[in-house]
Amino acid sequence: MHELSITQSIVDVISKKSQEGQVSRITQVNLVIGELSGFVPDCIKFYFDFLSKDTIAEGAVLNFQLIPARLRCRDCSTIFSPQGRDWTCPECHSLSLEIIGGRELYIESMEVE
Amino acid sequence: MSKIKIVQNILEANDAIAGQNRRLLDKYKVFSINIMSSPGAGKTSLILQTLARLKDKLKAAIIEGDVASTIDAEKVKDHATAVVQINTRNMPESCSLIANMIDSALKNLPLEEIDLLLIENVGNLICPSEFALGEHKRVVISSLPEGDDKPIKYPMIFEGADAVIINKLDLLPYVDFDIPAFRRAVKGLNPRVEFFEISCKTGKGIETWCSWLLNEIKANSQKLI
């Protein structure tokens, strides 16, 4: 049930945005989701079909741009994308790592008619 | 067909309500902590121990978040000024408290009478890390029987914590939990975190935790003057 409330937010944001112009229907929604955000695209799709029913967004296709985790080593400044759960710097093996990417969770744009 | 640029964070609606909650708490000088852990790590026990130590020093209220039942609210109700139970089973978010649940709960709490609000989140190490509630500090409890690999499996909740409490220290002779390795993994993600090693069963370490909490409450109220 983790994705229900954020999917409702997506429907709310795009419905509101569509009122700003001459929009008869939303056809596509482009979402950017980081690997670390913990939200599952298939779940968002599932809820979206349900929550967008009878709204201007009904039938819209959701496109997901998935952003991998990016870490920066605090000891040697190497930037890398970890493989799975092995969060160790590939250069100096440090565990002191700053998360610099992969938390994204935003609506990038939508296509309308 | 045309494209409309949006670029809006999907959690913005939650974060806005969390901001309102925080302003309301600050207005009444109520310090709040969001207590997160997996089920059974000791959130309710920590609350009971904290209330027992601090009962002569301050007045506290509790928000209990659970998927179902009022078991935890029953346990704490005689030890706090007020308790609100939130059952998330029929809500849009069942695996975590979210800011608008706290907004509703705050309306049912005597904010002018209390100094501290302890929010017990739903037992879960994933979803609660995403949703700000308006709390001043985020506290994560890990207990020894869970194993020392939790920061590796669930990095985000540890990365966002202000304090990490290692509970059930009394079980150390019986379980393979490498405390230094656990601390290194958390510290790697989150260098500014505070650690506490406690046992709610024996009371070990509770004093140190409560002193930290009192200092944080004091520092916050001085900031608000």
XYZ file of N, CA, C and O in Angstrom, chain A:
452
model
N 0.831 -1.228 0.000
C 0.000 0.000 0.000
C 0.854 1.263 0.000
O 0.386 2.360 0.204
N 2.120 1.108 -0.193
C 3.045 2.222 -0.108
C 2.832 3.258 -1.210
O 3.069 4.440 -1.032
N 2.358 2.805 -2.367
C 2.302 3.692 -3.526
C 0.964 4.428 -3.689
O 0.843 5.309 -4.517
N -0.034 4.033 -2.889
C -1.366 4.602 -3.108
C -1.388 6.124 -2.898
O -1.896 6.864 -3.731
N -0.822 6.579 -1.765
C -0.916 8.013 -1.489
C -0.103 8.835 -2.484
O -0.523 9.917 -2.882
N 1.049 8.317 -2.908
C 1.824 9.127 -3.858
C 1.188 9.095 -5.253
O 1.276 10.056 -5.998
N 0.502 7.999 -5.591
C -0.188 7.967 -6.888
C -1.346 8.969 -6.889
O -1.603 9.644 -7.890
N -2.010 9.095 -5.737
C -3.065 10.113 -5.631
C -2.466 11.508 -5.832
O -3.057 12.349 -6.514
N -1.279 11.727 -5.273
C -0.616 13.029 -5.471
C -0.325 13.275 -6.954
O -0.484 14.390 -7.443
N 0.095 12.224 -7.659
C 0.387 12.368 -9.095
C -0.880 12.795 -9.839
O -0.877 13.747 -10.630
N -1.994 12.103 -9.553
C -3.259 12.429 -10.222
C -3.674 13.868 -9.890
O -4.086 14.634 -10.771
N -3.505 14.256 -8.625
C -3.874 15.619 -8.213
C -3.037 16.670 -8.949
O -3.576 17.658 -9.452
N -1.721 16.442 -8.996
C -0.829 17.434 -9.610
C -1.126 17.590 -11.102
O -1.273 18.711 -11.600
N -1.270 16.479 -11.802
C -1.461 16.602 -13.260
C -2.868 17.116 -13.592
O -3.050 17.848 -14.555
N -3.853 16.789 -12.765
C -5.208 17.309 -13.009
C -5.218 18.822 -12.841
O -5.795 19.560 -13.644
N -4.553 19.289 -11.781
C -4.496 20.722 -11.504
C -3.747 21.441 -12.620
O -4.183 22.487 -13.101
N -2.621 20.855 -13.025
C -1.810 21.470 -14.065
C -2.592 21.578 -15.382
O -2.452 22.551 -16.123
N -3.418 20.575 -15.653
C -4.151 20.571 -16.936
C -5.208 21.673 -16.978
O -5.643 22.084 -18.052
N -5.595 22.173 -15.800
C -6.592 23.265 -15.781
C -5.991 24.594 -16.229
O -6.714 25.538 -16.545
N -4.646 24.656 -16.240
C -3.992 25.911 -16.614
C -4.061 26.178 -18.122
O -3.875 27.305 -18.554
N -4.300 25.151 -18.931
C -4.334 25.362 -20.381
C -5.586 24.716 -20.978
O -6.463 24.247 -20.265
N -5.643 24.718 -22.312
C -6.770 24.099 -23.008
C -6.477 22.606 -23.148
O -5.960 22.176 -24.154
N -6.807 21.847 -22.144
C -6.493 20.425 -22.178
C -7.784 19.615 -22.144
O -8.628 19.820 -21.275
N -7.939 18.725 -23.121
C -9.130 17.877 -23.071
C -8.809 16.508 -22.494
O -9.647 15.860 -21.901
N -7.502 16.133 -22.624
C -7.134 14.853 -22.038
C -5.623 14.725 -21.901
O -4.865 15.273 -22.710
N -5.219 14.044 -20.840
C -3.791 13.797 -20.615
C -3.476 12.435 -21.233
O -4.152 11.443 -20.937
N -2.475 12.396 -22.128
C -2.187 11.121 -22.800
C -0.984 10.389 -22.213
O -0.948 9.171 -22.199
N 0.016 11.171 -21.749
C 1.213 10.526 -21.185
C 1.709 11.331 -19.998
O 1.612 12.551 -19.979
N 2.268 10.624 -19.039
C 2.865 11.291 -17.876
C 4.276 10.740 -17.723
O 4.477 9.527 -17.699
N 5.248 11.648 -17.665
C 6.647 11.227 -17.560
C 7.147 11.418 -16.130
O 7.198 12.543 -15.618
N 7.473 10.305 -15.506
C 7.882 10.319 -14.100
C 9.351 9.940 -13.981
O 9.849 9.113 -14.749
N 10.016 10.546 -13.017
C 11.423 10.213 -12.760
C 11.497 9.608 -11.365
O 11.060 10.224 -10.390
N 11.999 8.391 -11.282
C 12.020 7.681 -10.003
C 13.409 7.119 -9.735
O 13.980 6.402 -10.550
N 13.949 7.472 -8.597
C 15.271 6.973 -8.203
C 15.168 5.577 -7.620
O 14.183 5.238 -6.973
N 16.228 4.819 -7.832
C 16.294 3.439 -7.333
C 16.132 3.368 -5.808
O 15.596 2.407 -5.274
N 16.593 4.421 -5.115
C 16.554 4.394 -3.651
C 15.245 4.929 -3.084
O 15.052 4.942 -1.880
N 14.360 5.420 -3.948
C 13.144 6.054 -3.432
C 12.188 5.034 -2.845
O 11.296 5.379 -2.087
N 12.347 3.778 -3.178
C 11.496 2.767 -2.557
C 10.116 2.642 -3.181
O 9.269 1.935 -2.649
N 9.878 3.324 -4.289
C 8.563 3.224 -4.933
C 8.669 2.341 -6.179
O 9.625 2.425 -6.937
N 7.657 1.503 -6.354
C 7.707 0.494 -7.405
C 6.820 0.931 -8.577
O 5.620 1.107 -8.420
N 7.422 1.131 -9.778
C 6.641 1.600 -10.926
C 5.384 0.771 -11.207
O 4.320 1.338 -11.470
N 5.472 -0.542 -11.130
C 4.291 -1.360 -11.436
C 3.141 -1.086 -10.472
O 1.984 -1.131 -10.856
N 3.474 -0.825 -9.225
C 2.430 -0.516 -8.239
C 1.799 0.835 -8.551
O 0.587 1.012 -8.442
N 2.646 1.819 -8.922
C 2.112 3.140 -9.256
C 1.168 3.007 -10.456
O 0.075 3.569 -10.466
N 1.570 2.212 -11.460
C 0.721 1.993 -12.645
C -0.623 1.398 -12.252
O -1.678 1.811 -12.726
N -0.559 0.401 -11.385
C -1.767 -0.293 -10.943
C -2.743 0.680 -10.281
O -3.922 0.740 -10.617
N -2.225 1.483 -9.348
C -3.092 2.443 -8.642
C -3.543 3.569 -9.562
O -4.642 4.087 -9.427
N -2.651 3.946 -10.500
C -2.987 5.065 -11.379
C -4.235 4.753 -12.213
O -5.127 5.590 -12.350
N -4.295 3.541 -12.740
C -5.460 3.173 -13.558
C -6.743 3.274 -12.746
O -7.791 3.678 -13.246
N -6.648 2.932 -11.503
C -7.790 2.957 -10.603
C -8.146 4.392 -10.196
O -9.298 4.822 -10.269
N -7.130 5.167 -9.817
C -7.384 6.516 -9.283
C -7.691 7.551 -10.368
O -8.305 8.571 -10.088
N -7.247 7.286 -11.602
C -7.464 8.291 -12.651
C -8.805 8.097 -13.367
O -9.192 8.903 -14.205
N -9.497 7.051 -13.017
C -10.792 6.772 -13.629
C -11.728 7.967 -13.453
O -11.783 8.566 -12.374
N -12.424 8.351 -14.534
C -13.329 9.504 -14.528
C -12.631 10.842 -14.259
O -13.262 11.807 -13.848
N -11.312 10.886 -14.456
C -10.621 12.183 -14.376
C -10.053 12.472 -15.766
O -10.094 11.610 -16.662
N -9.486 13.666 -15.909
C -8.907 14.070 -17.191
C -7.699 13.190 -17.558
O -7.262 13.130 -18.699
N -7.187 12.477 -16.561
C -5.997 11.641 -16.777
C -6.341 10.197 -17.098
O -5.452 9.374 -17.315
N -7.617 9.886 -17.181
C -7.997 8.496 -17.444
C -7.400 8.010 -18.762
O -7.470 8.701 -19.774
N -6.788 6.855 -18.731
C -6.206 6.276 -19.941
C -4.794 6.750 -20.247
O -4.181 6.291 -21.209
N -4.281 7.683 -19.455
C -2.921 8.179 -19.731
C -1.904 7.064 -19.505
O -2.073 6.216 -18.640
N -0.834 7.125 -20.300
C 0.241 6.128 -20.165
C 1.326 6.719 -19.266
O 1.720 7.872 -19.433
N 1.781 5.940 -18.322
C 2.863 6.411 -17.447
C 4.208 5.930 -17.985
O 4.377 4.748 -18.274
N 5.143 6.872 -18.155
C 6.504 6.494 -18.558
C 7.436 6.762 -17.389
O 7.377 7.825 -16.777
N 8.281 5.790 -17.095
C 9.184 5.933 -15.946
C 10.619 6.057 -16.418
O 11.101 5.226 -17.184
N 11.282 7.096 -15.957
C 12.728 7.171 -16.145
C 13.350 6.774 -14.812
O 13.147 7.448 -13.795
N 14.048 5.652 -14.800
C 14.605 5.146 -13.546
C 16.047 5.625 -13.378
O 16.862 5.503 -14.291
N 16.319 6.191 -12.207
C 17.658 6.738 -11.935
C 18.379 5.802 -10.959
O 17.880 5.557 -9.868
N 19.537 5.288 -11.370
C 20.262 4.391 -10.452
C 20.846 5.145 -9.255
O 21.021 6.363 -9.312
N 21.150 4.403 -8.207
C 21.814 5.003 -7.045
C 23.193 5.501 -7.458
O 23.884 4.855 -8.242
N 23.589 6.677 -6.950
C 24.944 7.210 -7.196
C 25.538 7.570 -5.844
O 24.899 8.264 -5.052
N 26.734 7.099 -5.618
C 27.388 7.354 -4.343
C 28.719 8.065 -4.567
O 29.379 7.836 -5.584
N 29.092 8.920 -3.596
C 30.404 9.556 -3.649
C 31.178 9.153 -2.398
O 30.678 9.299 -1.286
N 32.361 8.652 -2.603
C 33.209 8.228 -1.482
C 33.720 9.479 -0.754
O 34.283 10.372 -1.379
N 33.507 9.520 0.563
C 33.969 10.683 1.332
C 35.484 10.667 1.524
O 36.071 11.670 1.890
N 36.114 9.518 1.310
C 37.561 9.429 1.525
C 38.364 9.750 0.263
O 39.366 10.435 0.333
N 37.912 9.214 -0.906
C 38.732 9.444 -2.109
C 37.952 10.131 -3.233
O 38.472 10.283 -4.338
N 36.697 10.524 -2.934
C 35.855 11.291 -3.885
C 35.420 10.529 -5.131
O 34.849 11.121 -6.045
N 35.685 9.236 -5.214
C 35.216 8.449 -6.363
C 33.680 8.448 -6.394
O 33.041 8.289 -5.361
N 33.136 8.642 -7.590
C 31.682 8.572 -7.752
C 31.346 7.283 -8.487
O 31.984 6.961 -9.494
N 30.388 6.526 -7.967
C 30.065 5.239 -8.599
C 28.618 4.857 -8.324
O 27.969 5.395 -7.425
N 28.110 3.936 -9.149
C 26.789 3.339 -8.913
C 27.026 1.961 -8.307
O 27.693 1.125 -8.920
N 26.515 1.718 -7.105
C 26.792 0.434 -6.461
C 26.103 -0.719 -7.172
O 25.047 -0.543 -7.782
N 26.730 -1.886 -7.097
C 26.104 -3.089 -7.642
C 25.329 -3.743 -6.502
O 25.924 -4.206 -5.537
N 24.029 -3.750 -6.600
C 23.216 -4.356 -5.556
C 23.445 -3.693 -4.214
O 23.511 -2.478 -4.111
N 23.609 -4.525 -3.191
C 23.753 -3.980 -1.847
C 25.209 -3.849 -1.402
O 25.484 -3.610 -0.237
N 26.124 -4.032 -2.327
C 27.525 -3.886 -1.950
C 27.913 -2.413 -2.015
O 28.337 -1.922 -3.050
N 27.742 -1.725 -0.892
C 28.045 -0.302 -0.855
C 29.453 -0.090 -0.297
O 29.652 0.299 0.839
N 30.428 -0.376 -1.160
C 31.829 -0.201 -0.792
C 32.492 0.553 -1.943
O 32.236 0.244 -3.113
N 33.340 1.502 -1.626
C 34.013 2.255 -2.681
C 34.892 1.307 -3.506
O 35.724 0.581 -2.948
N 34.739 1.275 -4.847
C 35.530 0.349 -5.661
C 37.013 0.721 -5.701
O 37.855 -0.121 -6.013
N 37.352 1.965 -5.371
C 38.755 2.397 -5.412
C 39.480 2.143 -4.097
O 40.548 1.548 -4.071
N 38.891 2.621 -2.986
C 39.632 2.542 -1.706
C 38.923 1.675 -0.670
O 39.387 1.590 0.467
N 37.810 1.060 -1.046
C 37.060 0.146 -0.172
C 36.454 0.811 1.067
O 36.077 0.138 2.018
N 36.358 2.125 1.052
C 35.752 2.828 2.194
C 34.250 2.560 2.236
O 33.603 2.309 1.212
N 33.693 2.613 3.459
C 32.234 2.502 3.631
C 31.605 3.876 3.851
O 30.407 3.991 4.071
N 32.440 4.914 3.849
C 31.929 6.254 4.120
C 31.472 6.890 2.802
O 32.260 7.437 2.046
N 30.185 6.767 2.540
C 29.656 7.095 1.218
C 28.474 8.043 1.317
O 27.567 7.832 2.120
N 28.519 9.058 0.483
C 27.413 10.014 0.472
C 26.496 9.685 -0.706
O 26.972 9.453 -1.814
N 25.196 9.666 -0.447
C 24.245 9.390 -1.526
C 24.045 10.672 -2.332
O 23.596 11.684 -1.799
N 24.393 10.654 -3.607
C 24.232 11.874 -4.408
C 23.183 11.702 -5.509
O 22.830 12.653 -6.179
N 22.665 10.516 -5.680
C 21.615 10.326 -6.678
C 20.852 9.051 -6.402
O 21.356 8.136 -5.738
N 19.603 9.021 -6.869
C 18.808 7.812 -6.700
C 17.610 8.001 -5.794
O 16.837 7.089 -5.587
N 17.480 9.248 -5.236
C 16.313 9.504 -4.377
C 15.171 10.161 -5.148
O 14.152 10.496 -4.548
N 15.358 10.436 -6.429
C 14.411 11.238 -7.199
C 12.997 10.657 -7.157
O 12.804 9.444 -7.134
N 12.039 11.529 -7.144
C 10.639 11.105 -7.209
C 9.841 12.325 -7.659
O 9.364 13.095 -6.851
N 9.839 12.550 -8.971
C 9.101 13.733 -9.422
C 8.432 13.527 -10.780
O 8.748 12.595 -11.516
N 7.465 14.406 -11.038
C 6.772 14.390 -12.325
C 7.547 15.335 -13.228
O 7.675 16.525 -12.927
N 8.089 14.814 -14.308
C 8.921 15.626 -15.185
C 8.052 16.449 -16.131
O 8.229 17.648 -16.275
N 7.078 15.784 -16.763
C 6.235 16.484 -17.733
C 5.028 15.620 -18.065
O 4.941 14.462 -17.632
N 4.097 16.196 -18.847
C 2.994 15.365 -19.336
C 2.668 15.771 -20.770
O 2.974 16.891 -21.203
N 2.097 14.839 -21.502
C 1.677 15.140 -22.859
C 0.168 15.163 -22.892
O -0.493 14.297 -22.310
N -0.352 16.200 -23.541
C -1.799 16.427 -23.490
C -2.375 16.686 -24.881
O -1.650 16.986 -25.822
N -3.681 16.549 -24.989
C -4.381 16.898 -26.225
C -5.376 17.994 -25.926
O -5.894 18.066 -24.800
